[in-house]
mmCIF file of C-alpha atoms in Angstrom:
data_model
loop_
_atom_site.group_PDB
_atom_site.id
_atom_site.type_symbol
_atom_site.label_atom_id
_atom_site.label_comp_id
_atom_site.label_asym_id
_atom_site.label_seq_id
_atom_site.Cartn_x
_atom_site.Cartn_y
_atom_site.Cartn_z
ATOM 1 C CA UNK A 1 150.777 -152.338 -1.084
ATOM 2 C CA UNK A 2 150.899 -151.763 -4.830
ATOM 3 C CA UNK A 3 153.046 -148.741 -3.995
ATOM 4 C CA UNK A 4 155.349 -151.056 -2.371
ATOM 5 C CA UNK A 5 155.729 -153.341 -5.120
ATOM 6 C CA UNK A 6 156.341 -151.109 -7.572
ATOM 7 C CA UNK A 7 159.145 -149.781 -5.598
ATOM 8 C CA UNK A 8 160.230 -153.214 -5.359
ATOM 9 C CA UNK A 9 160.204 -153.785 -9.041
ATOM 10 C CA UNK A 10 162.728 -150.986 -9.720
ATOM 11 C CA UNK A 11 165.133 -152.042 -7.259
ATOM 12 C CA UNK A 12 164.731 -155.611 -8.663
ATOM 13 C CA UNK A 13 165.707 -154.853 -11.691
ATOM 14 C CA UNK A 14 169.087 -153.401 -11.041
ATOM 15 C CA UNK A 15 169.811 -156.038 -8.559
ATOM 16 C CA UNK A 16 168.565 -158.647 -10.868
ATOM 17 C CA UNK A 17 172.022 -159.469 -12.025
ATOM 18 C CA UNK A 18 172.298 -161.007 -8.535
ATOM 19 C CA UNK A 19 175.994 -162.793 -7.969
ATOM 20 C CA UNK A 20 177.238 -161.154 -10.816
ATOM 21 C CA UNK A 21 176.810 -157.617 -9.302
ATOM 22 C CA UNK A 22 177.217 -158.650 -6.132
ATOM 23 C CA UNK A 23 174.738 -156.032 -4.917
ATOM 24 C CA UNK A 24 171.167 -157.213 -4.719
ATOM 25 C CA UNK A 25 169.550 -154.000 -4.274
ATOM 26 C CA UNK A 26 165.845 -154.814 -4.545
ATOM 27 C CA UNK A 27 166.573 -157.390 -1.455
ATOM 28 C CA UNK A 28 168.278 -154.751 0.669
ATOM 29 C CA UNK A 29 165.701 -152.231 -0.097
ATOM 30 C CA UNK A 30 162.949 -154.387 0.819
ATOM 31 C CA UNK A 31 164.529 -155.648 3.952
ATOM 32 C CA UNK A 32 165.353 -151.527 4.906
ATOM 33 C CA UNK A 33 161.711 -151.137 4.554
ATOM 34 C CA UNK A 34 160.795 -153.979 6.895
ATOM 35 C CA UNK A 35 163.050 -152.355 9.229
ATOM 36 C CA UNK A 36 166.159 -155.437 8.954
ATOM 37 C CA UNK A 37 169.481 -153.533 8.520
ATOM 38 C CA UNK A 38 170.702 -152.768 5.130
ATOM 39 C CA UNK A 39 173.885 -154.982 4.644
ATOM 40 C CA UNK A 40 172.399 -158.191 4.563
ATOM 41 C CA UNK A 41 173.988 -161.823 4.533
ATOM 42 C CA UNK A 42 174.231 -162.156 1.027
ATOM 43 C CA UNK A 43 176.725 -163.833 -0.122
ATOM 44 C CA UNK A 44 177.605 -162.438 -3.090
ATOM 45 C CA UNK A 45 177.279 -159.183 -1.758
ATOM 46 C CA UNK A 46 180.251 -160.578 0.811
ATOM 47 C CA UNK A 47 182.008 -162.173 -1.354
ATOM 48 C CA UNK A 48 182.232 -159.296 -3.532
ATOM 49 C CA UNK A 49 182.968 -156.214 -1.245
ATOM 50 C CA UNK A 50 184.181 -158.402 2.005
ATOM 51 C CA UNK A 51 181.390 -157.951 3.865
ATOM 52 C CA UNK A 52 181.367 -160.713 5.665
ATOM 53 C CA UNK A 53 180.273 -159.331 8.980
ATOM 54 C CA UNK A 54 176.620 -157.363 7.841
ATOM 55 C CA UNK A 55 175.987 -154.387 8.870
ATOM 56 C CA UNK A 56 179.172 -153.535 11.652
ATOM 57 C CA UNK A 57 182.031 -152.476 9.890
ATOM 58 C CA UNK A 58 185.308 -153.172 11.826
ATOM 59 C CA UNK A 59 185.331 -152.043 15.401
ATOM 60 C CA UNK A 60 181.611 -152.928 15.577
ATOM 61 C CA UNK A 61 180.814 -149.357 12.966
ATOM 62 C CA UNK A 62 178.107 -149.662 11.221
ATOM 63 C CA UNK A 63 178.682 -149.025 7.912
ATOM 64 C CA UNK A 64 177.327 -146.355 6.123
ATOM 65 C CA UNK A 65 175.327 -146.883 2.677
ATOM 66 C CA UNK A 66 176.947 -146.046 -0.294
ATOM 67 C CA UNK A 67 174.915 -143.006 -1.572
ATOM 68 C CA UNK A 68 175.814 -139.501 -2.961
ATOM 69 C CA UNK A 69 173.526 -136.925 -3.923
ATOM 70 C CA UNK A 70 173.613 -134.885 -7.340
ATOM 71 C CA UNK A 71 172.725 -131.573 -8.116
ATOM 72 C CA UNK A 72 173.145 -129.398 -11.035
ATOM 73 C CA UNK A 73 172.906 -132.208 -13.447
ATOM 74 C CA UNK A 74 172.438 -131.228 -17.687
ATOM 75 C CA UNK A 75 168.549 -131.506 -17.978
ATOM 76 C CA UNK A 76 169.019 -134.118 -20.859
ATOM 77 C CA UNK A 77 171.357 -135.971 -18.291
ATOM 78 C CA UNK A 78 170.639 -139.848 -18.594
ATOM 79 C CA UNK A 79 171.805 -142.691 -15.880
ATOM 80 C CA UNK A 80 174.157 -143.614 -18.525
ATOM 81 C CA UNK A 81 175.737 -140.003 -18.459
ATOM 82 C CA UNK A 82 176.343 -140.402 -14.757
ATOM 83 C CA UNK A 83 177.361 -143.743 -15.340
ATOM 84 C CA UNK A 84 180.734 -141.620 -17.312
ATOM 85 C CA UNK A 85 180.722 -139.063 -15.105
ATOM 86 C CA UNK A 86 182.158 -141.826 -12.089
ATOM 87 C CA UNK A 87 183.796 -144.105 -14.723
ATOM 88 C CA UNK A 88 185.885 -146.473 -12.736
ATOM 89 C CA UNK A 89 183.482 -146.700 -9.738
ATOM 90 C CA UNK A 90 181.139 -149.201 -9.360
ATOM 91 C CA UNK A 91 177.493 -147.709 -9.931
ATOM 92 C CA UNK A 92 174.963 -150.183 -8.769
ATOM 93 C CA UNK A 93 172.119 -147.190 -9.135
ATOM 94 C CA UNK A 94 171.078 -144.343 -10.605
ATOM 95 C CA UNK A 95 168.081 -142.411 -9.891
ATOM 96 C CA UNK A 96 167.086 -139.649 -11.608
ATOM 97 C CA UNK A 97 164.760 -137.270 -9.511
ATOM 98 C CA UNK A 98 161.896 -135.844 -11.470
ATOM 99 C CA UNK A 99 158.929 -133.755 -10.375
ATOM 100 C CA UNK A 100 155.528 -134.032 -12.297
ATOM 101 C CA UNK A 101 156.862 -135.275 -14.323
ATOM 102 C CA UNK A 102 160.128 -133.047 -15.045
ATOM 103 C CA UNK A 103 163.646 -133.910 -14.696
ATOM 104 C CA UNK A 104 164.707 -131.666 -11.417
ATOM 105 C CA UNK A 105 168.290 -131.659 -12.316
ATOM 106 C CA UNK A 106 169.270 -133.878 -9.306
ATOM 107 C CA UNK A 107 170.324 -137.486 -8.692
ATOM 108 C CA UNK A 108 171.735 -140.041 -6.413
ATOM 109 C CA UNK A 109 174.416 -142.708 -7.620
ATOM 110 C CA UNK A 110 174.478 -146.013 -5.225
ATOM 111 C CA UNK A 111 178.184 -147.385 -5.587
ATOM 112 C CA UNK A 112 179.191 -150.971 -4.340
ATOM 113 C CA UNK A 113 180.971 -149.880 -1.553
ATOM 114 C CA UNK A 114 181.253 -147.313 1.176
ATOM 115 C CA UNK A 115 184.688 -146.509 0.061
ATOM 116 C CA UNK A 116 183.478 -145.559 -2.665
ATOM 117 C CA UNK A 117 181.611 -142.365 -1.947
ATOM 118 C CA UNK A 118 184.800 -141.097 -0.680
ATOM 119 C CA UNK A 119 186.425 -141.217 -4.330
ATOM 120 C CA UNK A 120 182.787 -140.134 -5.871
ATOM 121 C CA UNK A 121 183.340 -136.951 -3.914
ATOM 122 C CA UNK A 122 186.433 -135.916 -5.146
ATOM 123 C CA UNK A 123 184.626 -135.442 -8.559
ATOM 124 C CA UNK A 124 182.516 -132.326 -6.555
ATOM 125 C CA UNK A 125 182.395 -129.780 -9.112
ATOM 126 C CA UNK A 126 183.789 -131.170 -11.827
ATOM 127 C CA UNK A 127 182.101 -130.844 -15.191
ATOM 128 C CA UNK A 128 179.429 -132.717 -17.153
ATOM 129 C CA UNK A 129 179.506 -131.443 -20.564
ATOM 130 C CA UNK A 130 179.193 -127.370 -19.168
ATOM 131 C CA UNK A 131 177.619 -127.545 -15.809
ATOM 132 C CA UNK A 132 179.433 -128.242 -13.054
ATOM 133 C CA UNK A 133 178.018 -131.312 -11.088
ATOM 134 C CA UNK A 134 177.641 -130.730 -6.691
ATOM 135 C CA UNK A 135 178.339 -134.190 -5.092
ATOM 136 C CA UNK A 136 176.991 -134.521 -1.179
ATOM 137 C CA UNK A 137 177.069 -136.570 1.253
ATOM 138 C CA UNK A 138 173.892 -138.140 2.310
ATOM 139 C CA UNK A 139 171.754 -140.671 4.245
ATOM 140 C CA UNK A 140 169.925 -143.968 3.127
ATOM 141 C CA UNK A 141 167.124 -142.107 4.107
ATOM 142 C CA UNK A 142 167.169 -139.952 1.237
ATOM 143 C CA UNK A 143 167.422 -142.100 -1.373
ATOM 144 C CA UNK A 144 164.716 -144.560 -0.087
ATOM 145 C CA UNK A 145 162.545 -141.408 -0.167
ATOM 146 C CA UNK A 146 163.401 -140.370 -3.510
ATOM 147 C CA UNK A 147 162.434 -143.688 -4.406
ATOM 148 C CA UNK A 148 159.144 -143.208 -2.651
ATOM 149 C CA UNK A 149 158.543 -140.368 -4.156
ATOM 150 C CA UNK A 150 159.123 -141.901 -7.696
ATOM 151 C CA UNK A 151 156.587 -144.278 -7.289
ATOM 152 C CA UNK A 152 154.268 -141.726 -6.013
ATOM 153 C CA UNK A 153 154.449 -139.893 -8.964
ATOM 154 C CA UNK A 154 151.437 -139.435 -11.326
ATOM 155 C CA UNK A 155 151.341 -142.324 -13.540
ATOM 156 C CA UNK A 156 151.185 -142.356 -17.373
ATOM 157 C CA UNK A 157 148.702 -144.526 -18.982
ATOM 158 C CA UNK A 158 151.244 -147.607 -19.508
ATOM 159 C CA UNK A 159 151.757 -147.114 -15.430
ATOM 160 C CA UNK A 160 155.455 -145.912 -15.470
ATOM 161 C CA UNK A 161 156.366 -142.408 -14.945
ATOM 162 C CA UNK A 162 155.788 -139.767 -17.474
ATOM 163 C CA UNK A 163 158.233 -138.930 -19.861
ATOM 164 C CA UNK A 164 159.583 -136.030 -20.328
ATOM 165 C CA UNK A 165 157.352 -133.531 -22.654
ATOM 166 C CA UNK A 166 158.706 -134.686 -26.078
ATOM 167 C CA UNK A 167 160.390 -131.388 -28.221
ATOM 168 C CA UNK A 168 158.144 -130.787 -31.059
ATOM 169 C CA UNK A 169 160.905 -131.345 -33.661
ATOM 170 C CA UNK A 170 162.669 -134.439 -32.183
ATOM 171 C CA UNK A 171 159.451 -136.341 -31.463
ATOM 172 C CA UNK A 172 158.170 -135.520 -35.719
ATOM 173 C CA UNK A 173 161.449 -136.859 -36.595
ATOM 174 C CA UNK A 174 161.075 -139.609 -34.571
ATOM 175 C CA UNK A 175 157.304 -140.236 -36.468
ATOM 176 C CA UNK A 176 158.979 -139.904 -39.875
ATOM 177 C CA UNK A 177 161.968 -141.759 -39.662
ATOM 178 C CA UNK A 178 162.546 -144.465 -41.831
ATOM 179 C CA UNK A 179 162.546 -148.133 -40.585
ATOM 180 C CA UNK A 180 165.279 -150.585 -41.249
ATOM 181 C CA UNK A 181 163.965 -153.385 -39.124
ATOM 182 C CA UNK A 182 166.340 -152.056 -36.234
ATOM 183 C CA UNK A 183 165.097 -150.189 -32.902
ATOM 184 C CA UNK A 184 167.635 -148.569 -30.648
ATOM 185 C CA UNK A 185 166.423 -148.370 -26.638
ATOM 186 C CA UNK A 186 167.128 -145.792 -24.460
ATOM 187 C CA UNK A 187 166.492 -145.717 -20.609
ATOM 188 C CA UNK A 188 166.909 -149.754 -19.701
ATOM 189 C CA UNK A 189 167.515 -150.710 -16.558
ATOM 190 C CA UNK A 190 171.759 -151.378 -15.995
ATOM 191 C CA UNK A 191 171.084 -154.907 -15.253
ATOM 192 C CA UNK A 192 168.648 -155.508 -18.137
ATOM 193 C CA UNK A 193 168.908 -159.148 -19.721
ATOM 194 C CA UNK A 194 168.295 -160.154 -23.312
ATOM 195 C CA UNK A 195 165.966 -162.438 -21.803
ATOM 196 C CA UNK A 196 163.732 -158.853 -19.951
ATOM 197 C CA UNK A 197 163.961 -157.167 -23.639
ATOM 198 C CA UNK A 198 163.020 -160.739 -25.068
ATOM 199 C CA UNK A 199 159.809 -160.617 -22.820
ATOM 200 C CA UNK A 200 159.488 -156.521 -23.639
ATOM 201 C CA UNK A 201 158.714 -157.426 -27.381
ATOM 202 C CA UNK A 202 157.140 -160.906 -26.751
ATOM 203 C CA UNK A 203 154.712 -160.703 -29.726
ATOM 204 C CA UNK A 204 157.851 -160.464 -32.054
ATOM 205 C CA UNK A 205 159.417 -163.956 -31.841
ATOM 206 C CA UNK A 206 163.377 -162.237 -31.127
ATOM 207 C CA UNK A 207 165.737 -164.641 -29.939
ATOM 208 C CA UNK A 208 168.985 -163.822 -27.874
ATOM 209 C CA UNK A 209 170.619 -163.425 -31.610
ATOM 210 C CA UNK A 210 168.050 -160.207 -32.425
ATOM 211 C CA UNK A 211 168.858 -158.249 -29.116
ATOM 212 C CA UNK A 212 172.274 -156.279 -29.036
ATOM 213 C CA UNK A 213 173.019 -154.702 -25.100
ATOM 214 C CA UNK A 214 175.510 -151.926 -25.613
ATOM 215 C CA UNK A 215 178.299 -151.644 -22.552
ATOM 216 C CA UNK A 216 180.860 -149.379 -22.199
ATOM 217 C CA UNK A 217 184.414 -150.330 -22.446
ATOM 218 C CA UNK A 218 184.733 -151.499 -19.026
ATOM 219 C CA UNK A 219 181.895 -154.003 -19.934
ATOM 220 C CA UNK A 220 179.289 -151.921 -17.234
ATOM 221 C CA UNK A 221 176.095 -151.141 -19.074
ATOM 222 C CA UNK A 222 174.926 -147.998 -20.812
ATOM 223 C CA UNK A 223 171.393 -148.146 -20.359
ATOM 224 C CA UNK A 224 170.763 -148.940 -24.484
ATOM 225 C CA UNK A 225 170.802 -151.502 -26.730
ATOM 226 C CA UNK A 226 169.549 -153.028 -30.227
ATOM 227 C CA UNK A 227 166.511 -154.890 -31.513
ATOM 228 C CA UNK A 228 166.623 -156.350 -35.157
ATOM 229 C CA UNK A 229 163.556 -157.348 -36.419
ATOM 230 C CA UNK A 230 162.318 -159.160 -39.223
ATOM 231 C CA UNK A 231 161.980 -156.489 -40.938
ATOM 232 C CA UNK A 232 160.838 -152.782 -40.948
ATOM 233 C CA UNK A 233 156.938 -153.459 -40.570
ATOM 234 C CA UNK A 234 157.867 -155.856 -37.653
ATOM 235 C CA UNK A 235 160.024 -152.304 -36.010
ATOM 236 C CA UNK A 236 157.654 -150.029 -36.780
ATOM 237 C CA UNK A 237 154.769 -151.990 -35.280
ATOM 238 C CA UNK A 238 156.730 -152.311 -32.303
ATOM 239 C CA UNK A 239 157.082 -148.662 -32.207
ATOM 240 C CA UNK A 240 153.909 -148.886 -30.495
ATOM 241 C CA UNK A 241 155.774 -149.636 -26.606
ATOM 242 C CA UNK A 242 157.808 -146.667 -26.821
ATOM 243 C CA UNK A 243 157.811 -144.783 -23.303
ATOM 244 C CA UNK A 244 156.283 -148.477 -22.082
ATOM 245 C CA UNK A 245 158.039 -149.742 -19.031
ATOM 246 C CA UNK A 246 160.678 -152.436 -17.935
ATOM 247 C CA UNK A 247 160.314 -152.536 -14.563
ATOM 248 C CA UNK A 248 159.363 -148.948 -13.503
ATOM 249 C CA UNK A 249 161.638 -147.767 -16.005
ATOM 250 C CA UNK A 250 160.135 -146.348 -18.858
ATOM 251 C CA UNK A 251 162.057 -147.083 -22.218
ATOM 252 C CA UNK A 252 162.508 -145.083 -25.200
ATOM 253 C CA UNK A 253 162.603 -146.226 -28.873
ATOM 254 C CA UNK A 254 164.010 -144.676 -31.637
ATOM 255 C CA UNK A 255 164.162 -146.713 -35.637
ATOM 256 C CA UNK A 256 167.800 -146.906 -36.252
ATOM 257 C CA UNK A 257 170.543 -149.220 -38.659
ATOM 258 C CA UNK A 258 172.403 -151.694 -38.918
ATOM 259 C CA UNK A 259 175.334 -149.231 -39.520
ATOM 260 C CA UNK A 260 174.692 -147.730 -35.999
ATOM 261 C CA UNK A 261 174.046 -150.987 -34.213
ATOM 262 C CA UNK A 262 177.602 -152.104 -35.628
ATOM 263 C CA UNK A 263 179.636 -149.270 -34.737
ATOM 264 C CA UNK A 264 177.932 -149.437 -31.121
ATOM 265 C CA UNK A 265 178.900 -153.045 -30.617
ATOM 266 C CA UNK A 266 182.413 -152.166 -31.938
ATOM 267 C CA UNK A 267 182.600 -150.191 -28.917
ATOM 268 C CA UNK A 268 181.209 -152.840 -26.475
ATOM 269 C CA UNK A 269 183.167 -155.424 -24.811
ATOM 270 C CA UNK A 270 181.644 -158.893 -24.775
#
């Protein structure tokens, strides 16, 4: 059961957004599991995508779920990275796959419509930084057991996954740097509030004025944002939830600026 809910709790959170993505994704998985059919009733979901007839497409087709598989993928890839690599699709997913622990170097993107994965495949072997990415077709099936196997990976102390194994060099810089009184986070979930990052760093006292979500231009998120403090005690004490969780996402902090928190919301549109 606690397996369950956990995988629950990741879906949640990038469905979270609810009407305004139109894709409720921790409902659908939930009622996949209890064996309902994947496209629901929900209206936003039918409003959004003209769905209005669940799960037969026209001519009584079912339709088939929006998923691709990734392989090949840069070892430091991020959701955000795959997030570029479709830019102009609607991502309602991303899931890494790692395997005790270790990114695996494939991925599955969820779009917002079946159409969709017709255009994601047209990016097959196309280039992320200098590997070529393989798109595939694939079933529901798949995913939903990637997912399953997420959550049945061996827990860190904080419950989430375990990071990756930090590079000596990075993770000393990251021990020395100096604090400002500004975090940047890594890793959030795409439909993270200010309200979830609020909660995150509850012993703080942040309002919606301290958190900063970064989005690309389109206005989808990256998967980072900002935290001002009150100052740099206040950011380095709350250095101490790095690699905690949001969901079943684990989240990484780094002490940053004002400087780089400015130039990253001149690139976001609010």
């Amino acid at each position: 059961e606690s397996r369950l809910i956990a995988m629950y709790s990741r879906g949640n959170m990038y469905g979270s957004g609810g009407g305004a993505d139109g894709y409720e994704v921790g409902a659908k998985r939930q009622r996949m599991l209890d064996g309902d059919s994947y496209f629901g009733s929900s209206p936003a979901f039918q409003s959004s995508y003209g769905y209005g007839g669940g799960a037969m497409g026209l001519l009584g087709q079912p339709r088939a779920f929006p998923v691709v598989r990734l392989r090949g993928l840069p070892f430091n890839c991020t959701e955000s990275d795959v997030c570029e690599f479709f830019v102009g699709l609607d991502i309602v997913d991303v899931l890494l796959v790692r395997k005790q622990g270790r990114f695996s170097g494939e991925g599955f993107a969820v779009f917002g419509a079946p159409m969709q994965v017709d255009f994601a495949l047209q990016r097959n072997r196309q280039n992320m930084g200098r590997r070529y990415i393989e798109i595939f077709r694939c079933k529901k099936q798949d995913y939903y057991h990637a997912v399953a196997a997420e959550v049945n990976e061996p827990k860190s102390e904080n419950g989430g996954p375990p990071p990756p194994l930090p590079v000596g060099k990075a993770a000393s810089e990251k021990d020395n740097a100096e604090h400002t009184g500004v975090l940047r986070l890594r890793g959030l979930p795409f439909s993270v509030s200010k309200r979830d990052i609020i909660e995150f760093f509850k012993d703080y006292g942040l309002t919606d004025e301290n958190v900063h979500i970064v989005t690309h231009s389109d206005g989808r998120a990256t998967g980072e944002a900002f935290v001002e403090f009150r100052g740099p005690a206040d950011s380095k004490s709350a250095m101490i939830k790095d690699k905690m969780t949001i969901g079943s996402r684990y989240v990484e902090l780094f002490p940053s600026s004002r400087d780089e928190a400015t130039r990253a919301a001149s690139k976001t549109r609010y």
